[in-house]
CSV table of C-alpha atoms in Angstrom, one decimal:
chain,number,residue,atom,x,y,z
A,1,MET,CA,0.0,0.0,0.0
A,2,LYS,CA,1.2,3.5,-0.8
A,3,GLU,CA,2.0,5.9,1.9
A,4,ILE,CA,-0.9,8.1,3.0
A,5,ALA,CA,-0.4,11.8,2.5
A,6,PRO,CA,-2.8,14.6,3.5
A,7,VAL,CA,-5.8,14.5,1.2
A,8,GLN,CA,-6.9,17.8,-0.2
A,9,ASN,CA,-8.6,19.6,-3.1
A,10,ASP,CA,-9.7,23.1,-3.9
A,11,ASN,CA,-12.8,22.9,-1.8
A,12,ILE,CA,-11.5,21.3,1.4
A,13,PRO,CA,-8.4,22.7,3.1
A,14,PRO,CA,-6.1,20.2,4.8
A,15,ASP,CA,-6.4,19.6,8.6
A,16,ALA,CA,-3.6,20.8,10.9
A,17,SER,CA,-1.1,18.5,12.7
A,18,LEU,CA,-1.8,15.5,10.5
A,19,THR,CA,1.7,14.2,10.4
A,20,GLU,CA,1.9,13.9,14.2
A,21,THR,CA,-1.5,12.3,14.4
A,22,LEU,CA,-0.8,9.7,11.7
A,23,ALA,CA,2.5,8.8,13.3
A,24,ARG,CA,0.9,8.1,16.7
A,25,VAL,CA,-2.2,6.2,15.5
A,26,ALA,CA,-1.4,2.5,15.0
A,27,CYS,CA,-4.9,1.0,14.6
A,28,LEU,CA,-8.6,1.8,14.4
A,29,ARG,CA,-9.0,1.6,18.2
A,30,ASP,CA,-6.5,4.5,18.6
A,31,TYR,CA,-8.8,6.7,16.5
A,32,GLU,CA,-11.8,5.7,18.7
A,33,VAL,CA,-9.9,6.8,21.8
A,34,ARG,CA,-8.9,10.1,20.3
A,35,ALA,CA,-12.3,10.8,18.9
A,36,ARG,CA,-13.9,10.3,22.3
A,37,GLN,CA,-11.5,12.8,23.8
A,38,LEU,CA,-12.2,15.4,21.1
A,39,LEU,CA,-16.0,15.2,20.6
A,40,PRO,CA,-18.6,16.7,22.9
A,41,ARG,CA,-20.2,14.1,25.2
A,42,ALA,CA,-23.6,14.3,23.6
A,43,ILE,CA,-22.3,14.0,20.0
A,44,TRP,CA,-20.0,11.1,21.0
A,45,SER,CA,-23.0,9.4,22.5
A,46,TYR,CA,-25.0,9.7,19.3
A,47,LEU,CA,-22.3,8.5,17.1
A,48,GLN,CA,-21.2,5.6,19.3
A,49,CYS,CA,-24.1,4.3,21.4
A,50,GLY,CA,-26.1,1.2,20.8
A,51,ALA,CA,-29.7,0.7,21.5
A,52,ALA,CA,-30.9,0.2,25.1
A,53,ASP,CA,-28.1,-1.5,27.1
A,54,GLY,CA,-25.7,-1.8,24.1
A,55,ILE,CA,-25.6,-5.6,24.2
A,56,THR,CA,-25.8,-6.2,20.5
A,57,SER,CA,-23.3,-3.4,19.7
A,58,ARG,CA,-20.8,-5.2,22.0
A,59,TRP,CA,-21.7,-8.6,20.7
A,60,ASN,CA,-20.8,-7.5,17.1
A,61,GLU,CA,-17.2,-6.9,18.1
A,62,GLN,CA,-16.9,-9.7,20.6
A,63,ALA,CA,-18.2,-12.3,18.2
A,64,LEU,CA,-15.5,-11.4,15.7
A,65,GLN,CA,-12.8,-11.4,18.3
A,66,ASP,CA,-13.9,-14.9,19.5
A,67,LEU,CA,-13.6,-16.6,16.1
A,68,PRO,CA,-10.2,-18.2,15.7
A,69,LEU,CA,-8.4,-18.2,12.3
A,70,TRP,CA,-6.6,-21.3,11.2
A,71,PRO,CA,-4.0,-20.2,8.7
A,72,ARG,CA,-2.6,-22.4,5.9
A,73,MET,CA,1.2,-22.7,5.4
A,74,LEU,CA,3.6,-22.8,2.5
A,75,ARG,CA,1.3,-21.4,-0.1
A,76,GLY,CA,2.6,-18.9,-2.7
A,77,VAL,CA,0.8,-15.6,-2.3
A,78,ALA,CA,3.1,-13.3,-4.3
A,79,ASN,CA,1.1,-11.0,-6.6
A,80,GLY,CA,-2.0,-11.6,-4.5
A,81,SER,CA,-4.9,-9.1,-4.6
A,82,THR,CA,-7.8,-7.9,-2.6
A,83,ALA,CA,-9.7,-7.0,-5.8
A,84,LEU,CA,-13.2,-8.3,-6.6
A,85,GLU,CA,-16.2,-7.8,-8.9
A,86,LEU,CA,-19.3,-6.7,-7.2
A,87,LEU,CA,-22.6,-6.0,-9.0
A,88,GLY,CA,-20.7,-6.0,-12.3
A,89,ARG,CA,-18.1,-3.4,-11.2
A,90,HIS,CA,-14.5,-3.7,-10.2
A,91,HIS,CA,-13.6,-2.9,-6.5
A,92,ALA,CA,-10.1,-2.6,-5.3
A,93,SER,CA,-11.0,-4.3,-2.0
A,94,PRO,CA,-14.0,-5.9,-0.3
A,95,ILE,CA,-14.3,-2.8,2.0
A,96,LEU,CA,-17.1,-0.2,1.6
A,97,ILE,CA,-18.1,2.6,3.9
A,98,ALA,CA,-21.5,1.9,5.5
A,99,PRO,CA,-24.3,4.4,5.3
A,100,MET,CA,-24.3,6.7,8.4
A,101,ALA,CA,-26.3,9.8,9.1
A,102,TYR,CA,-24.9,13.3,9.7
A,103,HIS,CA,-21.1,13.1,9.1
A,104,ALA,CA,-21.1,16.8,10.0
A,105,LEU,CA,-21.4,15.8,13.6
A,106,ALA,CA,-17.8,14.5,13.3
A,107,HIS,CA,-16.3,17.1,11.0
A,108,ARG,CA,-17.3,20.4,9.5
A,109,TYR,CA,-17.1,19.2,5.9
A,110,GLY,CA,-19.1,16.0,6.7
A,111,GLU,CA,-19.7,13.7,3.8
A,112,LEU,CA,-17.6,15.8,1.5
A,113,ALA,CA,-14.5,14.9,3.5
A,114,THR,CA,-15.6,11.3,3.7
A,115,SER,CA,-16.1,11.0,0.0
A,116,GLN,CA,-12.8,12.7,-0.7
A,117,ALA,CA,-11.0,10.0,1.4
A,118,ALA,CA,-13.0,7.2,-0.2
A,119,GLY,CA,-11.9,8.4,-3.6
A,120,ALA,CA,-8.3,8.6,-2.5
A,121,MET,CA,-8.4,5.0,-1.3
A,122,GLN,CA,-10.6,3.6,-4.1
A,123,THR,CA,-13.3,2.6,-1.6
A,124,GLY,CA,-17.0,2.5,-2.2
A,125,LEU,CA,-19.2,4.9,-0.2
A,126,VAL,CA,-22.8,4.4,0.7
A,127,VAL,CA,-24.4,7.8,1.2
A,128,SER,CA,-27.2,8.0,3.8
A,129,THR,CA,-30.6,9.5,3.1
A,130,GLN,CA,-29.9,11.4,6.3
A,131,SER,CA,-26.6,12.8,5.1
A,132,SER,CA,-25.7,16.3,6.2
A,133,VAL,CA,-24.5,17.2,2.6
A,134,SER,CA,-26.9,16.7,-0.3
A,135,LEU,CA,-26.6,13.5,-2.3
A,136,GLU,CA,-26.0,15.7,-5.4
A,137,GLU,CA,-23.2,17.7,-3.8
A,138,VAL,CA,-21.5,14.5,-2.6
A,139,ALA,CA,-21.7,13.0,-6.1
A,140,ARG,CA,-20.3,16.2,-7.7
A,141,ASN,CA,-17.2,15.9,-5.5
A,142,ALA,CA,-16.8,12.2,-5.4
A,143,HIS,CA,-14.1,10.0,-7.1
A,144,ALA,CA,-15.3,6.7,-5.6
A,145,PRO,CA,-18.1,4.3,-6.4
A,146,LEU,CA,-21.2,5.7,-4.8
A,147,TRP,CA,-24.3,3.8,-3.6
A,148,PHE,CA,-27.3,5.6,-2.1
A,149,GLN,CA,-29.0,4.4,1.0
A,150,LEU,CA,-32.7,4.8,1.0
A,151,TYR,CA,-35.5,4.6,3.5
A,152,ILE,CA,-38.9,3.8,1.9
A,153,GLN,CA,-40.8,7.0,2.6
A,154,PRO,CA,-44.5,7.1,3.7
A,155,HIS,CA,-45.4,8.9,0.5
A,156,ARG,CA,-44.5,7.1,-2.7
A,157,GLU,CA,-43.9,10.3,-4.7
A,158,ILE,CA,-41.1,11.2,-2.2
A,159,THR,CA,-39.4,7.8,-2.6
A,160,LEU,CA,-39.7,8.1,-6.4
A,161,ASP,CA,-38.1,11.6,-6.3
A,162,LEU,CA,-35.2,10.4,-4.2
A,163,ILE,CA,-34.6,7.5,-6.5
A,164,GLY,CA,-34.6,9.8,-9.5
A,165,ARG,CA,-32.2,12.2,-7.8
A,166,ALA,CA,-29.8,9.3,-7.1
A,167,GLU,CA,-30.0,8.1,-10.7
A,168,ARG,CA,-29.4,11.5,-12.2
A,169,ALA,CA,-26.5,12.2,-9.8
A,170,GLY,CA,-24.7,9.0,-11.0
A,171,TYR,CA,-25.1,6.6,-8.0
A,172,GLN,CA,-24.4,3.0,-9.0
A,173,ALA,CA,-26.8,1.2,-6.6
A,174,LEU,CA,-29.6,1.7,-4.1
A,175,VAL,CA,-29.3,0.3,-0.6
A,176,VAL,CA,-32.8,0.0,1.0
A,177,THR,CA,-32.6,-0.2,4.8
A,178,VAL,CA,-35.5,-2.2,6.2
A,179,ASP,CA,-34.6,-2.7,9.9
A,180,ALA,CA,-35.4,0.8,11.1
A,181,PRO,CA,-39.1,1.7,10.7
A,182,ILE,CA,-38.9,3.5,14.0
A,183,GLN,CA,-35.8,4.7,15.9
A,184,GLY,CA,-34.3,2.3,18.4
A,185,LEU,CA,-34.3,3.0,22.1
A,186,ARG,CA,-31.3,5.2,22.6
A,187,ASN,CA,-31.0,5.6,26.4
A,188,ALA,CA,-27.4,6.9,26.1
A,189,ASP,CA,-28.6,9.7,23.9
A,190,GLN,CA,-31.4,10.5,26.3
A,191,ARG,CA,-29.0,10.7,29.3
A,192,ALA,CA,-26.5,12.9,27.3
A,193,GLY,CA,-29.3,15.3,26.2
A,194,PHE,CA,-28.4,14.9,22.5
A,195,GLN,CA,-30.0,17.2,20.0
A,196,LEU,CA,-29.1,17.7,16.4
A,197,PRO,CA,-27.1,20.9,16.0
A,198,PRO,CA,-28.0,23.3,13.1
A,199,GLU,CA,-25.0,22.1,10.9
A,200,ALA,CA,-26.3,18.5,11.0
A,201,ARG,CA,-29.6,18.5,9.1
A,202,PRO,CA,-31.3,15.9,6.9
A,203,VAL,CA,-30.8,18.1,3.8
A,204,ASN,CA,-31.9,15.4,1.4
A,205,LEU,CA,-35.3,15.4,3.0
A,206,GLU,CA,-35.8,19.1,3.4
A,207,PRO,CA,-37.6,19.5,0.0
A,208,TYR,CA,-40.3,17.3,1.4
A,209,ALA,CA,-40.5,18.9,4.9
A,210,GLN,CA,-44.2,19.7,4.7
A,211,GLN,CA,-45.2,16.2,3.7
A,212,LEU,CA,-42.9,14.6,6.3
A,213,ASN,CA,-44.1,16.9,9.1
A,214,ARG,CA,-44.1,14.3,11.8
A,215,THR,CA,-42.3,13.5,15.0
A,216,GLY,CA,-40.5,10.3,15.9
A,217,ALA,CA,-41.2,10.6,19.6
A,218,VAL,CA,-43.9,8.5,21.3
A,219,GLU,CA,-46.1,10.8,23.4
A,220,PRO,CA,-47.0,9.9,27.0
A,221,GLY,CA,-49.8,7.4,27.0
A,222,GLN,CA,-49.5,6.7,23.2
A,223,SER,CA,-49.2,3.2,22.0
A,224,VAL,CA,-46.3,2.6,19.8
A,225,PHE,CA,-48.6,0.5,17.6
A,226,ARG,CA,-50.7,3.7,17.0
A,227,HIS,CA,-47.7,5.9,16.0
A,228,PRO,CA,-47.8,7.4,12.5
A,229,LEU,CA,-44.4,5.8,11.6
A,230,VAL,CA,-45.8,2.4,12.4
A,231,ALA,CA,-48.9,3.0,10.4
A,232,ALA,CA,-46.7,3.9,7.4
A,233,MET,CA,-44.3,1.0,7.7
A,234,PRO,CA,-43.3,-0.5,4.4
A,235,ASP,CA,-43.8,-4.2,3.7
A,236,TRP,CA,-42.5,-6.7,1.1
A,237,ALA,CA,-44.9,-5.3,-1.5
A,238,SER,CA,-43.4,-1.9,-0.9
A,239,LEU,CA,-39.9,-3.3,-1.6
A,240,ALA,CA,-41.1,-5.1,-4.8
A,241,TRP,CA,-42.7,-1.8,-6.0
A,242,LEU,CA,-39.4,0.1,-5.3
A,243,VAL,CA,-37.3,-2.4,-7.3
A,244,ARG,CA,-39.6,-1.9,-10.3
A,245,GLN,CA,-39.1,1.8,-10.2
A,246,THR,CA,-35.3,1.8,-11.0
A,247,SER,CA,-32.8,0.4,-13.3
A,248,LEU,CA,-30.1,0.5,-10.6
A,249,PRO,CA,-29.2,-2.6,-8.6
A,250,VAL,CA,-31.1,-2.7,-5.3
A,251,LEU,CA,-29.6,-4.2,-2.2
A,252,VAL,CA,-31.7,-4.8,0.9
A,253,LYS,CA,-30.0,-3.9,4.2
A,254,GLY,CA,-31.0,-5.2,7.6
A,255,LEU,CA,-31.7,-8.9,7.2
A,256,ILE,CA,-30.6,-11.3,9.9
A,257,HIS,CA,-33.1,-14.1,9.7
A,258,PRO,CA,-32.8,-16.7,7.0
A,259,GLY,CA,-36.5,-16.8,6.6
A,260,ASP,CA,-36.5,-13.3,5.2
A,261,VAL,CA,-34.2,-14.3,2.3
A,262,GLU,CA,-36.8,-15.8,0.0
A,263,PRO,CA,-39.3,-12.9,0.3
A,264,ALA,CA,-36.5,-10.5,-0.4
A,265,LEU,CA,-35.3,-12.4,-3.5
A,266,ASP,CA,-38.9,-12.7,-4.7
A,267,CYS,CA,-39.0,-8.9,-4.7
A,268,GLY,CA,-36.2,-8.9,-7.3
A,269,ILE,CA,-33.4,-7.5,-5.2
A,270,ASP,CA,-29.8,-7.7,-6.4
A,271,GLY,CA,-28.0,-8.1,-3.1
A,272,ILE,CA,-28.4,-8.5,0.7
A,273,ILE,CA,-26.5,-6.7,3.5
A,274,VAL,CA,-26.6,-8.7,6.7
A,275,SER,CA,-26.9,-6.0,9.4
A,276,ASN,CA,-28.4,-5.3,12.8
A,277,HIS,CA,-27.8,-1.5,12.3
A,278,GLY,CA,-24.7,-1.6,14.4
A,279,GLY,CA,-26.8,-2.6,17.4
A,280,ARG,CA,-28.6,0.8,17.2
A,281,MET,CA,-32.2,-0.4,16.7
A,282,LEU,CA,-33.2,-3.6,18.6
A,283,ASP,CA,-30.9,-4.7,21.4
A,284,GLY,CA,-30.4,-8.3,22.1
A,285,VAL,CA,-30.3,-9.5,18.5
A,286,PRO,CA,-27.3,-11.7,17.5
A,287,ALA,CA,-24.0,-10.6,16.2
A,288,THR,CA,-24.0,-10.3,12.4
A,289,VAL,CA,-21.0,-12.7,11.9
A,290,HIS,CA,-23.0,-15.4,13.7
A,291,VAL,CA,-26.1,-15.1,11.5
A,292,LEU,CA,-24.1,-14.6,8.3
A,293,PRO,CA,-23.7,-18.3,7.4
A,294,GLY,CA,-27.4,-18.9,7.6
A,295,ILE,CA,-28.1,-16.1,5.3
A,296,VAL,CA,-25.4,-17.2,2.9
A,297,ALA,CA,-26.8,-20.7,2.8
A,298,ALA,CA,-30.3,-19.5,2.2
A,299,VAL,CA,-29.1,-17.2,-0.7
A,300,GLY,CA,-27.2,-20.0,-2.4
A,301,GLN,CA,-25.0,-17.7,-4.5
A,302,ARG,CA,-28.0,-16.1,-6.2
A,303,VAL,CA,-27.0,-12.6,-5.2
A,304,PRO,CA,-24.0,-11.1,-3.4
A,305,VAL,CA,-24.1,-11.1,0.4
A,306,LEU,CA,-22.4,-8.3,2.3
A,307,VAL,CA,-22.2,-7.8,6.1
A,308,ASP,CA,-21.5,-5.0,8.6
A,309,GLY,CA,-21.2,-4.8,12.4
A,310,GLY,CA,-18.1,-4.6,14.7
A,311,ILE,CA,-15.3,-4.7,12.1
A,312,ARG,CA,-12.2,-3.1,13.7
A,313,ARG,CA,-9.4,-5.2,12.2
A,314,GLY,CA,-8.3,-6.5,8.8
A,315,THR,CA,-8.6,-10.0,10.3
A,316,ASP,CA,-12.2,-9.3,11.1
A,317,ILE,CA,-12.8,-8.8,7.4
A,318,ILE,CA,-11.1,-12.2,6.7
A,319,LYS,CA,-13.4,-13.8,9.2
A,320,CYS,CA,-16.5,-12.3,7.5
A,321,LEU,CA,-15.3,-13.4,4.0
A,322,ALA,CA,-14.5,-16.9,5.3
A,323,ARG,CA,-18.0,-17.1,6.6
A,324,GLY,CA,-19.4,-16.4,3.1
A,325,ALA,CA,-19.6,-12.7,2.8
A,326,ASP,CA,-18.7,-11.1,-0.6
A,327,ALA,CA,-17.7,-7.8,1.0
A,328,VAL,CA,-18.0,-5.8,4.2
A,329,LEU,CA,-19.1,-2.4,5.3
A,330,VAL,CA,-17.4,-0.4,8.0
A,331,GLY,CA,-19.2,2.3,10.0
A,332,ARG,CA,-18.2,3.9,13.3
A,333,PRO,CA,-14.4,3.8,12.7
A,334,VAL,CA,-14.9,6.0,9.6
A,335,LEU,CA,-16.5,8.6,11.8
A,336,HIS,CA,-13.7,8.3,14.4
A,337,GLY,CA,-11.1,9.0,11.8
A,338,LEU,CA,-13.2,11.9,10.4
A,339,ALA,CA,-13.5,13.4,13.9
A,340,VAL,CA,-9.8,13.2,14.5
A,341,ALA,CA,-8.2,14.2,11.2
A,342,GLY,CA,-10.9,14.9,8.7
A,343,SER,CA,-10.6,13.4,5.2
A,344,THR,CA,-7.1,12.2,5.9
A,345,GLY,CA,-8.2,10.5,9.1
A,346,VAL,CA,-10.8,8.6,7.1
A,347,ALA,CA,-8.2,7.7,4.4
A,348,HIS,CA,-5.9,6.5,7.1
A,349,VAL,CA,-8.6,4.3,8.7
A,350,LEU,CA,-9.2,2.7,5.3
A,351,HIS,CA,-5.4,2.4,4.7
A,352,LEU,CA,-5.0,0.6,8.1
A,353,LEU,CA,-7.8,-1.8,7.4
A,354,ARG,CA,-6.6,-2.6,3.9
A,355,THR,CA,-3.0,-3.1,5.0
A,356,GLU,CA,-4.2,-5.4,7.9
A,357,LEU,CA,-6.3,-7.3,5.4
A,358,GLU,CA,-3.4,-7.8,3.1
A,359,MET,CA,-1.1,-8.8,5.9
A,360,GLY,CA,-3.7,-11.2,7.3
A,361,MET,CA,-4.2,-12.8,3.8
A,362,VAL,CA,-0.4,-13.3,3.4
A,363,LEU,CA,-0.1,-15.0,6.9
A,364,CYS,CA,-3.2,-17.1,6.2
A,365,GLY,CA,-1.9,-18.3,2.8
A,366,ALA,CA,-4.7,-16.6,0.8
A,367,ALA,CA,-3.7,-14.8,-2.4
A,368,SER,CA,-7.3,-13.8,-3.3
A,369,ILE,CA,-10.8,-13.2,-1.9
A,370,ALA,CA,-11.7,-16.6,-3.4
A,371,ASP,CA,-8.9,-18.3,-1.4
A,372,ILE,CA,-10.3,-16.9,1.8
A,373,ARG,CA,-13.6,-18.6,1.1
A,374,GLU,CA,-12.0,-21.9,0.0
A,375,LEU,CA,-9.2,-22.6,2.5
A,376,GLY,CA,-11.2,-23.5,5.6
A,377,LEU,CA,-9.7,-20.7,7.6
A,378,LEU,CA,-12.6,-20.9,10.1
A,379,ASP,CA,-12.9,-24.7,10.0
A,380,SER,CA,-15.8,-25.5,12.4
A,381,ARG,CA,-14.4,-29.0,13.1
A,382,MET,CA,-11.5,-27.2,14.9
A,383,HIS,CA,-13.6,-25.2,17.4
A,384,ASP,CA,-14.0,-27.7,20.2
A,385,GLY,CA,-11.2,-28.5,22.6
A,386,GLY,CA,-11.0,-32.2,21.6
A,387,ALA,CA,-10.6,-31.4,17.9
A,388,VAL,CA,-7.9,-28.8,18.8
A,389,HIS,CA,-6.0,-31.3,20.9
A,390,ALA,CA,-6.3,-34.0,18.2
A,391,ALA,CA,-5.1,-31.5,15.5
A,392,ALA,CA,-2.1,-30.7,17.7
A,393,ARG,CA,-1.1,-34.4,17.9
């Protein structure tokens, strides 16, 4: 991997003290520590917290840490590559930036800085419906593959307009998030008194403000079942309708149960993203790396399967790919890098992950993404103590 230099263009000036920052940051966890020191408590809470008690958010990371890798020896890996084809397009690595709202909470240039770093590192970026920079402005300044994350809106004409805007701006795919019809229980936000500051607004939705004039809060004495957002929840027919409205590939994000695979495929979708929303919606659901094999088996190679949740190391990516994922999405660490060092921080986060991925592949004897899937690097027969002892003999 080439050395990372400060990323800059005519619109975004470089951040100060980057050389010292990059020299002292060794891994993604270092960025997390620095971001927590820099950001106001309420903003840190919003960016970092999981739903309720944060159990699923912790499980996502712990599950990856608990999976052992079983490397293969004496395999030639010279001239190896992390490249892959995804939805008919070349990607330099199986890493994409997950859709996340309001990057302006982490840095004044928000998604512009993130997209700049994505371009520098040839990394796909999924832009959120709730981005703090318009989807059109991100596209005008981007040099990376762009996908647009979409929530199905309660008014079909708004959904259609958002799809049309993404198509005209040059986005290459739509990612429809289905696991967040209402906001999760964010106790940490409540305790910290978080409120969106003026610079972090859902600018993509502002043209529809009058039609979307509703609150996400449940009033005292009100049943959640009677909330307007619940009444307007999309269903499988809504997803099938959406797929028919666009020529872009459509991925569905938020599936964790194998029983949801066939209904999704029946809608004509082009890919599945296994996700529990980073543990930010429903607490207590399993870690994504645990449910991934079930989804992969149900899909049966009919469409690509991607996964997010808890990825903090290049070896985490190897584990996800070994369990059947075609690619991964990385979320919170991107915002940590953005908060610490702007676009260069994001580029450095991606650089660290890509370098760790390549090092892990070399040490595992995998010269390609296909090798990771085929070499038995997470051989389930090795997971119990007896098998381990027998293998040692």
